[in-house]
Tab-separated table of C-alpha atoms and ligand atoms in Angstrom:
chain	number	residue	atom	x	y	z
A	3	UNK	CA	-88.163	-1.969	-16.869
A	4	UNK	CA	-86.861	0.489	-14.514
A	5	UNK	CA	-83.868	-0.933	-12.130
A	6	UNK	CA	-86.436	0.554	-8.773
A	7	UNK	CA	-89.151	-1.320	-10.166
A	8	UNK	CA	-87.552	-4.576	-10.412
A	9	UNK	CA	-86.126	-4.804	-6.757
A	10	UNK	CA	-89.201	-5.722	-5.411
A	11	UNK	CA	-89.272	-8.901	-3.744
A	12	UNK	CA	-91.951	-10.838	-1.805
A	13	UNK	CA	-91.103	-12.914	1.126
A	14	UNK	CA	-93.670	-15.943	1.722
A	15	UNK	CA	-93.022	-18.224	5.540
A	16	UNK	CA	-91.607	-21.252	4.921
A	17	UNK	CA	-93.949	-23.836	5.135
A	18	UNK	CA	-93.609	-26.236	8.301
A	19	UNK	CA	-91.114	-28.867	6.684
A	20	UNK	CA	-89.229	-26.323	4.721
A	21	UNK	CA	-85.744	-26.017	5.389
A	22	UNK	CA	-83.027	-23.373	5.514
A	23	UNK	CA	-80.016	-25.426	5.198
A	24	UNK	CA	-77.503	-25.868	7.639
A	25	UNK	CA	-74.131	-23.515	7.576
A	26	UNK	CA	-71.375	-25.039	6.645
A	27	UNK	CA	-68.373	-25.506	9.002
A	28	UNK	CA	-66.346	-22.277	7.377
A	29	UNK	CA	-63.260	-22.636	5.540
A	30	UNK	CA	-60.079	-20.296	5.482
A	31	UNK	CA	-60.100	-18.997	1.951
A	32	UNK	CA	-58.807	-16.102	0.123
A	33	UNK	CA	-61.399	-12.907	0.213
A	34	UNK	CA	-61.243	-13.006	-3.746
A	35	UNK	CA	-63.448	-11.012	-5.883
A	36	UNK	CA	-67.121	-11.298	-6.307
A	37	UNK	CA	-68.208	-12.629	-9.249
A	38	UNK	CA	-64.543	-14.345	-10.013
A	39	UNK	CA	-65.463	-17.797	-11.439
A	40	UNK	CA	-62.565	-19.981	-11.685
A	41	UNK	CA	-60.467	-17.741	-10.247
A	42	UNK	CA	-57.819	-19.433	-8.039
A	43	UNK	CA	-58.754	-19.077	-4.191
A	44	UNK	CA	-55.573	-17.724	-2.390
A	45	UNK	CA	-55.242	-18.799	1.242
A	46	UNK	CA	-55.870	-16.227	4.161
A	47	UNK	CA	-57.089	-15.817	7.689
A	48	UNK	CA	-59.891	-14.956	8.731
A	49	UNK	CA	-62.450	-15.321	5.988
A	50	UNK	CA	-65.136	-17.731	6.316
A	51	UNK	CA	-66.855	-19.219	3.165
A	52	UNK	CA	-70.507	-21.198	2.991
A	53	UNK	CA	-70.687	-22.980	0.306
A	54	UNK	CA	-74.206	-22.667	-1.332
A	55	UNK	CA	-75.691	-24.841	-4.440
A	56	UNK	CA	-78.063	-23.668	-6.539
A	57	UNK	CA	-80.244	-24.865	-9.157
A	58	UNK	CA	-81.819	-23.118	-11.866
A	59	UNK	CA	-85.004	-24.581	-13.882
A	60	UNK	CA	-87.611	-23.820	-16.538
A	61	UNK	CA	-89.256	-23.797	-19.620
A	62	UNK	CA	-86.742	-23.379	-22.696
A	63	UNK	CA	-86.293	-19.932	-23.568
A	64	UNK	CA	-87.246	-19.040	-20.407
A	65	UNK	CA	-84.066	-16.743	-19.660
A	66	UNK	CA	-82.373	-19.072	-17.164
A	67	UNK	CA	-78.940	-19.004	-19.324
A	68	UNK	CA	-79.277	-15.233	-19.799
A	69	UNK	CA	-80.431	-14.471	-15.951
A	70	UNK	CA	-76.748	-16.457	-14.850
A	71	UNK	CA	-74.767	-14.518	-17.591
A	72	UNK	CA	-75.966	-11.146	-16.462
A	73	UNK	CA	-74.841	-11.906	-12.800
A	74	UNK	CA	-71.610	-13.880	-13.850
A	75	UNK	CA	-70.283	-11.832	-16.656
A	76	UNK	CA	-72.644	-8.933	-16.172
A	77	UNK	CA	-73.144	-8.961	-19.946
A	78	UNK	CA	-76.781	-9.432	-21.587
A	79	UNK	CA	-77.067	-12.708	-24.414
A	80	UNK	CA	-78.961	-11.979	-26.972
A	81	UNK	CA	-78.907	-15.076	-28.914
A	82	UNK	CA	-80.278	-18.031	-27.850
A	83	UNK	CA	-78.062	-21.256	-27.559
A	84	UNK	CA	-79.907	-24.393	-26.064
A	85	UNK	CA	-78.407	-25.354	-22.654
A	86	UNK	CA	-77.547	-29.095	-21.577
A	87	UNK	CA	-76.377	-28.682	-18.515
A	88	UNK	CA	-73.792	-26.044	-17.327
A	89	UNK	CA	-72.144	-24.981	-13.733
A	90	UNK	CA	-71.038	-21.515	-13.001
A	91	UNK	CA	-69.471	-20.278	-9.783
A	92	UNK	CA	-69.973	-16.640	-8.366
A	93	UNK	CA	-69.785	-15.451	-5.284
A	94	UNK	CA	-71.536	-12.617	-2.904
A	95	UNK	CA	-69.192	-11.054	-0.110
A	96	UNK	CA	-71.481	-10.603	2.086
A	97	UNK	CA	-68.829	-8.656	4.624
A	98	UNK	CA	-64.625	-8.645	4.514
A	99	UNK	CA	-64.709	-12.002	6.203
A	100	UNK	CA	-67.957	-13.706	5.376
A	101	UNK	CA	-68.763	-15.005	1.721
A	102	UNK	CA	-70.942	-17.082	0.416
A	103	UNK	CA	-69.435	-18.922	-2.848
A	104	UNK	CA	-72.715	-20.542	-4.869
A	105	UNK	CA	-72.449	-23.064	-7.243
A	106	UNK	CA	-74.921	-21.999	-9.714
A	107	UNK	CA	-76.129	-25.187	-11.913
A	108	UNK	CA	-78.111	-24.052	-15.096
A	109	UNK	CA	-80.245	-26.405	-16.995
A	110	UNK	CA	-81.911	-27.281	-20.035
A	111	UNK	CA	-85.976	-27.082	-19.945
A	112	UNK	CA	-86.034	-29.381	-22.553
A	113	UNK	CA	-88.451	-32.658	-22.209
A	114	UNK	CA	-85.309	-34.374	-23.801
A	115	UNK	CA	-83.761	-34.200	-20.819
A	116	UNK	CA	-86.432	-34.991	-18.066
A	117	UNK	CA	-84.829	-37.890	-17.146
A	118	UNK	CA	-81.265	-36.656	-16.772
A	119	UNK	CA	-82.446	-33.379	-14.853
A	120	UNK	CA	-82.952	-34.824	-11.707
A	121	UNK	CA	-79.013	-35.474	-11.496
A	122	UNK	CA	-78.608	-31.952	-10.901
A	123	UNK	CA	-81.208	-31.548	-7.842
A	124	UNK	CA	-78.721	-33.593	-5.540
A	125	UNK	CA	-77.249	-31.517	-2.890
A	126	UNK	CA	-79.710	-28.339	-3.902
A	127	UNK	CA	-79.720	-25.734	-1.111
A	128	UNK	CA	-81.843	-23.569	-3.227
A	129	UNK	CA	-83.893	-24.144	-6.565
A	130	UNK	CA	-84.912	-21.029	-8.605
A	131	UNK	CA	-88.336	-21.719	-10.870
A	132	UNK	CA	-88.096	-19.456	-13.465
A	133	UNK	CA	-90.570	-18.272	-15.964
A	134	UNK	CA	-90.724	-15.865	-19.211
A	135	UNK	CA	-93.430	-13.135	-18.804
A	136	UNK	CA	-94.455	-13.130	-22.338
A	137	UNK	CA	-95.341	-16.856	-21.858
A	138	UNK	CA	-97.936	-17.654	-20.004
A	139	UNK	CA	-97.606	-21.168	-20.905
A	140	UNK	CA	-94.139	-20.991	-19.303
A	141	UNK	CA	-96.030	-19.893	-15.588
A	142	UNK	CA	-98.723	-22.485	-16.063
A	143	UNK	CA	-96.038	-25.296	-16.358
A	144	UNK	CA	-94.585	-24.107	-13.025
A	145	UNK	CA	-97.204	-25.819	-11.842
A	146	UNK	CA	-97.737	-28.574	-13.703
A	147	UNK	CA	-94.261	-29.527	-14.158
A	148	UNK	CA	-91.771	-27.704	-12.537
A	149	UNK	CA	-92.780	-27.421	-9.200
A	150	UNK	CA	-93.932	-30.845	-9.152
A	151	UNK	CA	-90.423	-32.077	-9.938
A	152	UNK	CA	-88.841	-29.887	-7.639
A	153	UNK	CA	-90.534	-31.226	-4.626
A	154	UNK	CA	-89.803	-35.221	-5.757
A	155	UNK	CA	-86.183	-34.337	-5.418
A	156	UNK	CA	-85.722	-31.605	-3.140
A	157	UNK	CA	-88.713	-31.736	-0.934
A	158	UNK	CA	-87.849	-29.320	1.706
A	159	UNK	CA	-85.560	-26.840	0.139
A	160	UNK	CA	-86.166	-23.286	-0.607
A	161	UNK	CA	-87.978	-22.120	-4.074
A	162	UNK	CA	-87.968	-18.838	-5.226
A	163	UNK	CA	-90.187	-18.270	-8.252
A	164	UNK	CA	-88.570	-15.779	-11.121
A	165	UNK	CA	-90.652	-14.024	-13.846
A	166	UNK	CA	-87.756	-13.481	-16.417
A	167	UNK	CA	-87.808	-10.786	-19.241
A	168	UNK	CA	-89.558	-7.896	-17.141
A	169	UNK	CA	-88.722	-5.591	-19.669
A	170	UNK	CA	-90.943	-6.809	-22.485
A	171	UNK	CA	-93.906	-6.067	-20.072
A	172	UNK	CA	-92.728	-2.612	-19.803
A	173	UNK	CA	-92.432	-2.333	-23.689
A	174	UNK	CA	-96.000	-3.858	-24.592
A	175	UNK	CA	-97.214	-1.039	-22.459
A	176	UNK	CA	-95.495	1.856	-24.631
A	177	UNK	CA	-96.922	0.121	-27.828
A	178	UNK	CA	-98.913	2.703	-30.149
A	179	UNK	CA	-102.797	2.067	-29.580
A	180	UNK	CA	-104.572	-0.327	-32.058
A	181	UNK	CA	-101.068	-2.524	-32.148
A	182	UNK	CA	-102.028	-6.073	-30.945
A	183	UNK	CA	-100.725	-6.449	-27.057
A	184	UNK	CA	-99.024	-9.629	-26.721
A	185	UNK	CA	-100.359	-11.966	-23.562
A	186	UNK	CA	-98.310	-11.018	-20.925
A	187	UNK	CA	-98.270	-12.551	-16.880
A	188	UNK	CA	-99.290	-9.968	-14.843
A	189	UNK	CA	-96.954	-9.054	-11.557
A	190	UNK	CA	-100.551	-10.766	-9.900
A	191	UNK	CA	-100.348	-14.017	-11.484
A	192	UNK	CA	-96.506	-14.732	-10.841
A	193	UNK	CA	-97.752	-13.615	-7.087
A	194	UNK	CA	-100.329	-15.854	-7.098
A	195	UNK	CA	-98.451	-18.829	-8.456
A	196	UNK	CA	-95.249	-18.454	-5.932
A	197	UNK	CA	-97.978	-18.007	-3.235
A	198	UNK	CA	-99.787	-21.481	-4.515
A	199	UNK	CA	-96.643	-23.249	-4.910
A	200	UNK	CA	-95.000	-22.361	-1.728
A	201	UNK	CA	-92.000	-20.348	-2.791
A	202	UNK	CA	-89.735	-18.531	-0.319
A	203	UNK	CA	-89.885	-15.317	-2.658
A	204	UNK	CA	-91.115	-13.725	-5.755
A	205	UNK	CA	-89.338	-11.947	-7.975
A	206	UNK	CA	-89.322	-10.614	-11.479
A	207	UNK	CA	-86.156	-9.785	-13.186
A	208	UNK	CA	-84.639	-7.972	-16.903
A	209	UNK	CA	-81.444	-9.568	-17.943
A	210	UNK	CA	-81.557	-6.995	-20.872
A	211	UNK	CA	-82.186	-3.612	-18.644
A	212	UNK	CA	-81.452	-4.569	-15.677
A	213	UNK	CA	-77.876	-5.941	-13.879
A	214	UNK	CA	-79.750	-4.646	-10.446
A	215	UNK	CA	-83.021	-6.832	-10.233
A	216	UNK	CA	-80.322	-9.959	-12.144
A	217	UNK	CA	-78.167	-9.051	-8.501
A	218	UNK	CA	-80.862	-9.265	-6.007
A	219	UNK	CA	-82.233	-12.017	-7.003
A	220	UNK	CA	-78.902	-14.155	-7.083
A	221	UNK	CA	-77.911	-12.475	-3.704
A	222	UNK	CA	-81.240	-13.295	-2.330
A	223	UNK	CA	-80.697	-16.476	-3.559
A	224	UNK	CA	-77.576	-16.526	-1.525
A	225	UNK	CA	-77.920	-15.339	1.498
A	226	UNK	CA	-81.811	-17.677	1.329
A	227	UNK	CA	-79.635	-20.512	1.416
A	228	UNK	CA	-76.917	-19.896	3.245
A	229	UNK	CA	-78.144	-19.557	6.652
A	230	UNK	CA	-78.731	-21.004	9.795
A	231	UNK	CA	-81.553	-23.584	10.859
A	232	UNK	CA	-82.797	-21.019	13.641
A	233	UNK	CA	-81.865	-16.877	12.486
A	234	UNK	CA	-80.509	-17.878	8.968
A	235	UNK	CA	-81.527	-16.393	5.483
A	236	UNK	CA	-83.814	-14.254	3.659
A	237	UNK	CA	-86.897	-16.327	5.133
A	238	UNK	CA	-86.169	-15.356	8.663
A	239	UNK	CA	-85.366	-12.290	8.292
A	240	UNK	CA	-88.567	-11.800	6.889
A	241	UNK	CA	-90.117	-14.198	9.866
A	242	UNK	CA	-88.342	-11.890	12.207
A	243	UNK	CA	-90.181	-8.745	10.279
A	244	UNK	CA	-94.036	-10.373	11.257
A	245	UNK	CA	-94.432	-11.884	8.068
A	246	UNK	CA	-95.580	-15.398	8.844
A	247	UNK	CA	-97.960	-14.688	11.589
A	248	UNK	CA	-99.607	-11.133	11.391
A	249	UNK	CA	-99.546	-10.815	7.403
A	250	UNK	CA	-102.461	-10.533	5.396
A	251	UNK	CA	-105.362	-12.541	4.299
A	252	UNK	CA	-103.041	-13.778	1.259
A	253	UNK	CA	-100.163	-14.429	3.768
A	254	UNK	CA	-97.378	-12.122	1.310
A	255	UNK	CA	-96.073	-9.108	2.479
A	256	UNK	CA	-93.805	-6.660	-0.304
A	257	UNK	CA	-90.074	-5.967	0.533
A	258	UNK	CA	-88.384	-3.116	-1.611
A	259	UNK	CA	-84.291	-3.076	-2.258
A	260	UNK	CA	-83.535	-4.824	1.067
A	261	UNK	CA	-79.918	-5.153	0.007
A	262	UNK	CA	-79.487	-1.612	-0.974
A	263	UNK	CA	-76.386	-2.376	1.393
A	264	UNK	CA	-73.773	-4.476	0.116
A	265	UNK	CA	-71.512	-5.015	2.249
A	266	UNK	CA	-71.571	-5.734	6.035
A	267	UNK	CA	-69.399	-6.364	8.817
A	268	UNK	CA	-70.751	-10.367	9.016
A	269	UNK	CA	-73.635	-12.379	8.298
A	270	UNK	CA	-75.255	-11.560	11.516
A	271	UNK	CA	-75.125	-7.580	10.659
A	272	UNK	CA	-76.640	-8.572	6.947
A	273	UNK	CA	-79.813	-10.545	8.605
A	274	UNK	CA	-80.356	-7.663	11.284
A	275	UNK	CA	-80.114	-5.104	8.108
A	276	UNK	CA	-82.971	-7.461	6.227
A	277	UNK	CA	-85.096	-6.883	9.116
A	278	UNK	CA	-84.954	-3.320	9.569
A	279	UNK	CA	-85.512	-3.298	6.221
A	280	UNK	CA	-88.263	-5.688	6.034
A	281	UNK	CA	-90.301	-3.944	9.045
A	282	UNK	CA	-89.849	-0.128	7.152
A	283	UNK	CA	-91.296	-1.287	3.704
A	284	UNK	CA	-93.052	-4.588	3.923
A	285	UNK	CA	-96.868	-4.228	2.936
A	286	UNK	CA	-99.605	-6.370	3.232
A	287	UNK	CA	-100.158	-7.527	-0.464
B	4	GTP	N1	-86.142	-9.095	-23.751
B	4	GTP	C1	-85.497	-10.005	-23.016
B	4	GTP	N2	-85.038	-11.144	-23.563
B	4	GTP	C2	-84.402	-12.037	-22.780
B	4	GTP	C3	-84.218	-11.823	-21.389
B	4	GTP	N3	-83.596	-12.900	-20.868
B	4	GTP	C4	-83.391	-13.736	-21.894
B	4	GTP	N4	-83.843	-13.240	-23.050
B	4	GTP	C5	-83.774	-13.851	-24.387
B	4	GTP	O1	-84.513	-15.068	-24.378
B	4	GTP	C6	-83.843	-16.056	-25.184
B	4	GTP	C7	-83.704	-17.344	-24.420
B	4	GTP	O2	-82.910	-17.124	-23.277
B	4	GTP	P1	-82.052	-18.286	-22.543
B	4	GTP	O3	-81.527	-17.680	-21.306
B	4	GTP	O4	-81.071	-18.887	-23.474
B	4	GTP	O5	-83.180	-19.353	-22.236
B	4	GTP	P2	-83.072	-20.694	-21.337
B	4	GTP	O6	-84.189	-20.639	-20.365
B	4	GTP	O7	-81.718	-20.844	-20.782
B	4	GTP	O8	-83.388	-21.802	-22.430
B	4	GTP	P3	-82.946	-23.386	-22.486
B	4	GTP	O9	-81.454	-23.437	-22.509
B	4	GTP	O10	-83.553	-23.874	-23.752
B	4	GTP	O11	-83.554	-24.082	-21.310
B	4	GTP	C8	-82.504	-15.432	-25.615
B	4	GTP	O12	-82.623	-14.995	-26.958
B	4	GTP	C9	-82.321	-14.250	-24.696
B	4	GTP	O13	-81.649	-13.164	-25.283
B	4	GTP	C10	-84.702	-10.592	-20.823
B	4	GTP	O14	-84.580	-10.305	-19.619
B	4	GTP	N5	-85.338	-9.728	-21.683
């Protein structure tokens, strides 16, 4: 999976009692680096950090543990070591005095642990549903289980919907012919299922090729929940773009690499960027 393939993103409206959560009053804390979890916060002027929570969910072996290691440590897992429940901190500098610090809460898609899950949804600003591509039975239970749980504890918060292990797409299609093709979900079917369960954005993403589709998606993630109830977040700068009211008979319009720009003088220069960027590339899918 190539790193321009895999910045693709969809924007979908929010639905009518979907929320983009409240800012935070900002606090005065140091401007340290991004990605620095644990790392002691150093007082100093002028910086002003949203807090963000974030909850990521799944079938097992999904790639949710893999997806957070890529953006915390930047470093790809291969083996596989069952999660229980684990919290990570990273955080996106949006500009020199505006950052976002997300509490990133990973857990298990285990049945085991259905009934302890739910302890983790309290406070969400953001849920990510995330699925493996070369499981189909991992997208179908997005329906029938995932999404469903999501909305009985966070019924108005942002989802964004995550195909995981892009890359293994990209390698069934370079196998010789006559080799059996495994089944795959198609870049159509993850569409279809974020469109059909409401979520805020699709996205597909290679923790094992790519550290720049692992980024957007956590920075999306980000700024989608850190924004204000009437300009903030990923959702309204795609609103402000013409996606929820001229779009397509689907309703989805494509955005490529809108945060090819890292860094911006404040929040309010990073949603006015999304736009632009939204109104050159978006496409009626
Ligand atoms: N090829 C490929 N493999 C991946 C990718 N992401 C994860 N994997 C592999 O998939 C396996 C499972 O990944 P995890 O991230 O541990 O899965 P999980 O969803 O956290 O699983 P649970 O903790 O059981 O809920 C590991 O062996 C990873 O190396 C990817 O992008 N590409």
């Amino acid at each position: 999976m190539k790193d321009k393939v895999c910045s693709d993103f969809v924007f979908m409206p929010l639905k009518g009692d979907q929320r983009v959560p409240a800012m935070a009053a900002g606090e005065q804390v140091a401007a340290t680096d991004r990605l620095a979890a644990g790392s002691p916060a150093v007082v100093e002027s002028d910086t002003t950090e949203v807090k963000s929570k974030i909850v990521v969910v799944g079938d097992c072996e999904c790639g949710k543990t893999t997806l957070i290691h890529r953006y915390v440590q930047s470093k790809f897992q291969e083996t596989y070591t069952p999660t229980g429940f684990d919290t990570y901190s990273g955080s996106y500098n949006v500009s020199d005095t505006y950052r976002i610090q997300m509490s990133i809460w990973d857990t298990s898609g285990d049945a085991g642990y259905d009934r302890v899950r739910p302890l983790s949804y309290t406070d969400a600003d953001l849920v990510i549903i995330c699925f493996s591509i070369d499981s189909p039975d991992s997208m179908e239970n997005v329906v029938s289980k995932w999404h469903p749980e999501v909305r009985e504890h966070c019924p108005t918060q942002p989802i964004m919907l995550v195909g995981c292990k892009a890359d293994i797409r990209s390698e069934a299609k370079n196998l010789p012919p006559g080799r059996p093709r495994p089944a795959l979900v198609s870049y159509d079917q993850g569409l279809k299922t974020a469109k059909h369960i409401g979520a805020l954005v699709y996205s597909e993403t290679s923790a094992k090729t790519s550290q720049r589709s692992v980024n957007d998606v956590m920075e999306v993630a980000a700024l989608s929940s850190a924004g204000t109830t009437n300009t903030g977040g990923a959702a309204a700068a795609a609103a402000a773009a013409g996606t929820p009211t001229s779009d397509g008979p689907n309703g989805f319009r494509r955005q490529r690499s809108f945060i090819r720009r890292k860094r911006f003088s404040g929040l309010n220069e990073a949603k006015v960027h999304l736009r632009k960027e939204a109104a050159k590339s978006c496409a009626v899918m």
